[in-house]
Amino acid sequence: MRNPIHPVVPGNDAAELLQKRALAGHEHLEAWRAGTADEIAGIRRLVHESWQRSANLKANPDVPEAPLAMDRDELEEYRRQHPLATIMPVIKKLLVQPSHDSGLLVAVGDDVGRLLWVDGDPVMQRRAEGMMFVAGADWSEASVGTSAPGTALALDRSIQISGAEHFKRSVHPWSCTAVPFHDPDSGAVLGVVDITGTETAVAPHTLSLVEATVAAAQAQLRIERLQLAAAVRDKPRRRSAAATGGQALYRNSLQLLGRDQALLSIDGRTVSLSARHSEILAILGNHPDGLSADDLCAELYPGEGSSVTLRAEMVRLRKVIQELSPDAVPESRPYRLPVELLPDSGQVLSCLQRGAHRIALEIYKGALLPRSEAPGVVQLRERVSHLLREALLSDGSVDSLLKYAELPEAKYDVDLRLAVLKLLPPRSPKRAAVVADLERIDRELQA
């Protein structure tokens, strides 16, 4: 059986037939966009599902160019601070340099599908500008539909897309291979590495090459982080040159999901916060423009909140963060965070926004600060949980729904299990376990 992530290798009868059927599928795009298209024989299932997501996300196959997401100044600043910047020498040595005379392009994008670097064959670069396959452009499924970079991020797996399998018609002359890039510590998706060109871009050896390059780059990022951590330990009270230069190795993060006390990571150093400090950072992270003392009290304390109590908590929180990084100490008037934090809840929402519910489910470790009664936390917790559940019910696979059903918040979710039964074939061995679970719910609720 052919591995479903690969297209048929171009240059043979099977490949030509695949392209003809993909082109035939494009003749029925109005049905796709209306959600009434049936599965077309000969089109790979992952392509069919990606076309459905693309149509649901309102991607337009007739607009030839991808949208530009960042101008030059924004792009330069964003690239400079991004963790992938530090591994670009590895990418250039293993992929970019060999591609200059090979008719191939190498692109590196972030976790939401925006291309940060595009390099390779100069002739192909000029051609690719016509469809805006350039640094700063958005190549997520939500923007351009099915493509290797966007679909690899949506599925969190290596992908090859050939010719007319692309959703956007202007991309039909191109083929591409993409591999997600994972954080070597947390496992979160940091971005994607892509090779784009003609037929050789989807050869089996191309996929192996990109996967090997990503593995080497992830290992290099891990080594540099270990070196940075050693430098910080050696000089804990001084910001050494090594530490300062290595800040781009990390995304400052806040882990809130499935835990009562958040983990705050800044510049590669991590601390467990108290429950109250976890609530404060969760709320401030959800309000990047800041909050007044009265507004933060209202978000933090059920009923009447005391500004005096809040000030005391902020003094203690500032001392904790001061130990990690003086630059990250929260400001006042309004209360706000001077550095960007990447909450895991924000990653989930970002994934859901671009239709990548599988990645969202991988990141989602459970309810956000589940014991917190702070109004702002309760509201954020309910929003993240609700949007994830709705995305899975509308577009989730059986495996995704069953994985979600294992979470504490889904213990009594009857509708979720009924949705699983609708998707399972009549003779599936998984049906018995789902039915037994429904019977368990009925017994416990009646008791």
XYZ file of C-alpha atoms in Angstrom:
447
model
C 0.000 0.000 0.000
C 1.285 3.439 -0.906
C 2.096 5.767 2.005
C -0.770 8.311 1.942
C 1.450 11.310 2.685
C 3.204 10.922 -0.679
C 1.760 11.849 -4.047
C 2.430 9.427 -6.864
C 5.948 10.070 -8.174
C 5.624 12.306 -11.256
C 6.643 11.075 -14.657
C 4.513 7.924 -14.996
C 0.988 6.966 -16.020
C -0.274 6.823 -12.448
C 0.968 10.344 -11.806
C -0.726 11.669 -14.915
C -3.993 9.994 -13.903
C -3.746 11.526 -10.414
C -3.291 14.987 -11.919
C -6.230 14.522 -14.299
C -8.496 13.544 -11.415
C -7.284 16.456 -9.299
C -8.021 18.819 -12.188
C -11.460 17.244 -12.527
C -12.014 17.954 -8.860
C -11.321 21.627 -9.502
C -14.191 21.699 -11.977
C -16.527 21.158 -9.021
C -15.055 23.773 -6.706
C -18.395 25.494 -6.220
C -19.684 22.263 -4.715
C -16.577 22.101 -2.546
C -17.128 25.624 -1.346
C -20.797 24.865 -0.649
C -19.768 21.777 1.317
C -21.714 19.409 -0.972
C -18.868 17.755 -2.907
C -18.556 13.990 -2.690
C -15.180 12.299 -2.413
C -13.701 11.998 -5.906
C -12.118 8.685 -6.878
C -8.383 8.950 -7.367
C -7.848 12.052 -5.206
C -5.884 11.245 -2.079
C -7.955 11.385 1.081
C -5.681 13.906 2.804
C -6.014 16.189 -0.252
C -9.803 15.786 -0.244
C -9.949 16.657 3.467
C -7.596 19.610 2.973
C -9.774 20.942 0.146
C -12.759 20.703 2.477
C -10.923 22.628 5.195
C -9.760 25.189 2.637
C -13.326 25.721 1.431
C -14.615 25.995 5.011
C -11.898 28.558 5.776
C -13.005 30.609 2.730
C -9.714 30.284 0.850
C -10.209 31.553 -2.714
C -8.725 29.310 -5.437
C -9.053 32.016 -8.084
C -6.904 34.681 -6.399
C -3.425 34.034 -7.834
C -1.307 35.578 -5.065
C -0.929 34.724 -1.401
C -1.590 37.683 0.925
C 1.345 39.572 2.386
C 1.171 39.264 6.182
C 4.196 41.411 7.160
C 5.968 44.351 5.591
C 9.769 44.494 5.388
C 10.360 46.150 8.777
C 7.920 43.858 10.597
C 9.468 40.825 8.918
C 13.024 41.762 9.866
C 12.127 42.338 13.507
C 10.035 39.162 13.712
C 12.759 37.024 12.105
C 15.404 38.428 14.409
C 13.443 37.380 17.488
C 12.201 34.019 16.205
C 13.801 30.791 17.535
C 14.209 29.467 13.984
C 16.677 32.276 13.201
C 19.407 30.496 15.103
C 19.165 27.292 13.043
C 19.128 28.973 9.619
C 22.869 28.230 9.091
C 22.002 24.522 9.273
C 19.120 24.943 6.805
C 21.311 26.941 4.424
C 24.155 24.431 4.503
C 22.003 21.323 4.020
C 19.193 22.643 1.801
C 19.683 26.167 0.450
C 23.218 25.918 -0.926
C 22.573 22.670 -2.858
C 19.328 24.127 -4.283
C 20.791 27.172 -6.049
C 21.282 25.381 -9.369
C 18.679 22.663 -8.943
C 15.459 24.478 -9.810
C 14.266 24.330 -6.218
C 13.305 26.845 -3.544
C 13.709 26.420 0.206
C 11.232 28.173 2.492
C 11.076 28.338 6.279
C 7.814 29.485 7.858
C 6.477 30.092 11.350
C 3.861 28.077 13.210
C 0.916 29.874 11.588
C 2.156 29.522 8.014
C 3.854 32.852 7.369
C 7.010 32.449 5.271
C 10.036 33.982 6.999
C 12.832 32.971 4.624
C 12.663 31.964 0.941
C 15.903 31.177 -0.881
C 17.284 28.932 -3.615
C 17.379 28.940 -7.418
C 17.273 32.623 -8.538
C 15.204 31.888 -11.654
C 12.629 29.996 -9.634
C 12.539 32.779 -7.051
C 11.520 35.274 -9.721
C 8.820 32.893 -11.000
C 7.520 32.268 -7.493
C 7.044 35.989 -6.907
C 4.086 35.812 -9.296
C 2.125 33.782 -6.733
C 3.682 35.667 -3.777
C 5.724 32.727 -2.566
C 7.973 35.218 -0.817
C 9.146 36.042 2.696
C 6.364 37.751 4.630
C 3.513 36.026 2.765
C 0.845 33.903 4.457
C 0.766 30.317 3.133
C -1.572 28.828 5.728
C -4.543 26.752 4.579
C -6.839 29.571 5.678
C -5.168 31.941 3.193
C -4.137 29.844 0.179
C -5.816 26.502 0.757
C -3.976 23.222 0.234
C -0.191 23.539 -0.025
C 2.659 21.625 1.558
C 3.579 24.327 4.141
C 0.006 25.070 5.222
C -1.226 21.478 5.168
C 1.856 20.166 6.995
C 1.062 22.645 9.786
C -2.650 21.777 9.763
C -1.905 18.056 10.156
C 1.400 18.332 12.047
C 3.071 15.831 9.733
C 5.327 15.648 6.691
C 3.406 16.329 3.488
C 4.016 16.285 -0.278
C 1.580 18.126 -2.576
C 1.853 17.737 -6.334
C 0.560 20.052 -9.061
C -3.222 20.219 -9.264
C -3.551 18.878 -5.715
C -3.035 22.510 -4.677
C -6.277 24.342 -3.927
C -5.136 27.559 -5.587
C -5.030 27.271 -9.393
C -1.984 29.514 -9.797
C 0.064 26.949 -7.851
C -0.736 24.006 -10.169
C 2.605 24.238 -12.039
C 4.419 23.711 -8.718
C 5.012 20.804 -6.364
C 6.267 20.930 -2.787
C 7.416 18.962 0.245
C 7.112 20.299 3.804
C 8.046 19.057 7.269
C 6.938 20.671 10.569
C 9.678 21.888 12.913
C 9.080 21.026 16.578
C 10.506 22.607 19.694
C 13.072 20.061 20.943
C 12.038 20.681 24.569
C 8.276 21.165 24.584
C 7.354 19.429 21.328
C 5.264 22.439 20.245
C 5.294 23.354 16.562
C 7.692 26.258 15.919
C 7.380 26.338 12.146
C 7.779 24.444 8.888
C 10.571 23.743 6.373
C 9.531 23.457 2.726
C 11.063 22.629 -0.661
C 9.132 23.947 -3.662
C 9.802 23.482 -7.379
C 8.957 21.121 -10.200
C 8.690 17.304 -10.127
C 11.854 16.710 -8.114
C 10.312 18.660 -5.216
C 8.055 15.665 -4.481
C 10.510 12.843 -5.136
C 10.797 10.374 -2.209
C 14.427 11.336 -1.620
C 13.369 14.989 -1.256
C 11.130 14.147 1.681
C 13.941 12.148 3.312
C 16.333 15.061 2.815
C 13.991 17.625 4.386
C 13.171 15.357 7.325
C 16.882 14.728 7.960
C 17.597 18.461 7.780
C 14.818 19.276 10.245
C 16.113 16.608 12.636
C 19.640 18.055 12.424
C 18.361 21.605 12.978
C 16.269 20.542 15.987
C 19.321 18.841 17.488
C 21.398 21.983 16.900
C 18.754 24.141 18.597
C 18.796 21.810 21.594
C 22.612 22.005 21.831
C 22.583 25.804 21.708
C 19.942 25.922 24.425
C 22.037 23.688 26.666
C 25.021 25.979 26.090
C 22.882 29.002 26.927
C 21.583 27.357 30.100
C 25.162 26.630 31.171
C 26.135 30.262 30.578
C 23.178 31.461 32.676
C 24.102 29.104 35.525
C 27.706 30.290 35.473
C 26.674 33.948 35.721
C 23.264 34.005 37.429
C 23.422 37.665 38.455
C 24.745 39.070 35.197
C 23.293 39.013 31.738
C 26.249 37.539 29.907
C 26.909 38.120 26.237
C 26.104 34.473 25.560
C 22.773 34.741 27.325
C 21.843 37.999 25.659
C 22.702 36.711 22.212
C 20.756 33.500 22.774
C 17.379 34.932 23.711
C 15.997 34.127 20.259
C 16.495 30.432 21.047
C 13.309 30.562 23.097
C 9.779 31.840 22.889
C 8.855 33.273 26.274
C 5.960 31.052 27.310
C 3.273 30.503 29.901
C 1.899 26.981 30.425
C -1.631 27.168 31.820
C -3.458 24.127 30.464
C -4.209 21.176 32.689
C -2.418 22.624 35.707
C -3.401 24.626 38.793
C -0.086 26.499 38.938
C 1.352 27.916 35.741
C 4.903 27.434 34.500
C 6.530 30.665 33.328
C 9.559 30.410 31.005
C 11.596 33.498 30.072
C 14.963 33.497 28.314
C 15.316 29.773 28.889
C 14.652 29.847 32.637
C 11.462 28.397 34.117
C 9.634 28.917 37.421
C 6.424 27.492 38.879
C 4.063 30.276 39.929
C 1.632 30.448 42.806
C -2.045 30.026 41.958
C -2.711 33.787 42.281
C 0.318 34.771 40.198
C -0.778 32.227 37.592
C -4.152 33.963 37.390
C -2.592 37.425 37.069
C -0.331 36.414 34.177
C -3.110 34.480 32.446
C -5.275 37.616 32.536
C -2.517 40.049 31.525
C -1.442 37.690 28.745
C -5.005 37.907 27.427
C -4.893 41.751 27.519
C -1.644 42.809 25.814
C -2.609 46.495 25.970
C -2.838 46.294 29.757
C -5.511 46.785 32.409
C -6.148 49.438 35.019
C -6.024 48.429 38.681
C -9.824 48.425 38.873
C -10.206 46.341 35.711
C -7.575 43.831 36.809
C -9.286 43.523 40.213
C -12.589 42.831 38.461
C -10.974 40.134 36.315
C -9.056 38.629 39.233
C -11.356 38.618 42.251
C -14.920 37.251 42.365
C -17.159 39.861 43.954
C -15.402 42.899 45.436
C -11.660 43.065 44.805
C -9.186 45.081 46.854
C -6.650 47.232 45.041
C -4.465 47.086 48.162
C -4.374 43.279 47.981
C -3.659 43.469 44.245
C -0.697 45.816 44.771
C 0.789 43.436 47.344
C 0.435 40.510 44.939
C 2.049 42.515 42.120
C 5.025 43.352 44.370
C 5.557 39.638 45.032
C 5.082 38.734 41.362
C 7.606 41.356 40.253
C 10.207 39.856 42.600
C 9.658 36.399 41.089
C 9.973 37.669 37.513
C 12.958 39.879 38.388
C 14.897 36.668 39.093
C 14.137 35.414 35.581
C 14.589 38.618 33.597
C 14.523 42.283 34.710
C 13.165 43.215 31.267
C 10.029 41.124 31.841
C 8.875 42.714 35.122
C 5.216 43.811 34.723
C 4.543 47.519 34.350
C 1.839 49.514 36.145
C -0.602 52.275 35.133
C -1.810 50.254 33.350
C -0.696 46.846 34.502
C 0.818 45.163 31.450
C 3.551 42.763 30.370
C 6.528 44.467 28.680
C 7.546 41.268 26.854
C 5.444 39.003 24.661
C 4.439 35.746 26.315
C 3.190 32.776 24.327
C 0.518 31.076 26.460
C -0.256 27.480 25.509
C -3.920 28.523 25.508
C -3.045 31.122 22.858
C -1.355 28.438 20.772
C -4.532 26.349 20.911
C -6.665 29.297 19.780
C -4.208 30.111 16.983
C -4.314 26.517 15.731
C -8.099 26.459 15.806
C -8.254 29.729 13.879
C -6.314 28.170 10.994
C -8.195 24.870 11.112
C -5.372 22.843 12.682
C -7.507 21.157 15.323
C -5.233 18.103 15.544
C -2.301 20.250 16.646
C -4.603 22.185 18.987
C -5.633 18.916 20.634
C -1.985 17.876 21.037
C -1.209 21.155 22.828
C -4.370 21.038 24.950
C -3.442 19.242 28.180
C -6.704 20.004 29.953
C -8.738 22.927 31.260
C -6.946 26.232 31.874
C -6.162 26.647 35.610
C -9.146 24.382 36.380
C -9.533 25.350 40.058
C -9.399 29.097 39.483
C -12.550 31.115 40.144
C -11.112 34.401 38.878
C -13.744 35.793 36.461
C -11.190 36.580 33.740
C -9.687 33.093 33.984
C -13.092 31.398 33.986
C -14.055 33.297 30.836
C -10.806 32.394 29.054
C -11.011 28.765 30.193
C -14.559 28.394 28.872
C -13.664 30.055 25.569
C -10.697 27.774 24.849
C -12.569 24.632 25.880
C -15.710 25.550 23.930
C -13.901 26.423 20.695
C -11.811 23.247 20.791
C -14.864 21.066 21.399
C -16.857 22.739 18.624
C -13.976 22.373 16.148
C -13.647 18.676 16.913
C -17.383 18.049 16.665
C -17.575 19.774 13.280
C -14.354 18.501 11.684
C -12.676 15.995 14.003
C -11.683 12.456 13.122
C -12.731 9.480 15.236
C -9.259 9.302 16.794
C -9.315 13.007 17.669
C -12.766 12.749 19.243
C -11.788 9.677 21.245
C -8.650 11.422 22.477
C -10.680 14.445 23.576
C -13.138 12.106 25.329
C -10.322 11.022 27.658
C -10.055 14.536 29.139
C -11.718 15.145 32.531
C -13.976 17.843 31.095
C -15.391 15.348 28.552
C -16.133 12.598 31.091
C -19.906 13.074 30.768
C -20.047 14.445 27.213
C -22.824 12.392 25.602
C -22.991 14.403 22.354
C -19.280 13.832 21.769
C -19.670 10.060 22.020
C -22.764 10.077 19.814
C -20.706 11.953 17.206
C -18.090 9.196 17.396
C -20.748 6.531 16.800
C -21.974 8.379 13.698
C -18.447 8.364 12.245
C -17.564 4.757 13.092
C -18.356 2.023 10.555
C -21.148 -0.324 11.720
C -18.759 -3.202 12.389
C -15.950 -1.215 13.950
C -14.575 -2.857 17.120
C -14.383 0.608 18.685
C -18.169 0.915 18.843
C -18.523 -1.420 21.826
C -16.257 0.708 24.021
C -18.129 3.904 23.095
C -21.514 2.294 23.810
C -20.202 1.015 27.153
C -19.018 4.525 27.973
C -22.473 5.942 27.211
C -24.033 3.331 29.493
C -21.556 4.292 32.231
C -22.527 7.957 31.887
C -26.228 7.081 32.106
C -25.698 5.010 35.280
C -23.587 7.642 37.009
C -25.903 10.517 36.161
C -28.952 8.611 37.392
C -27.144 7.702 40.605
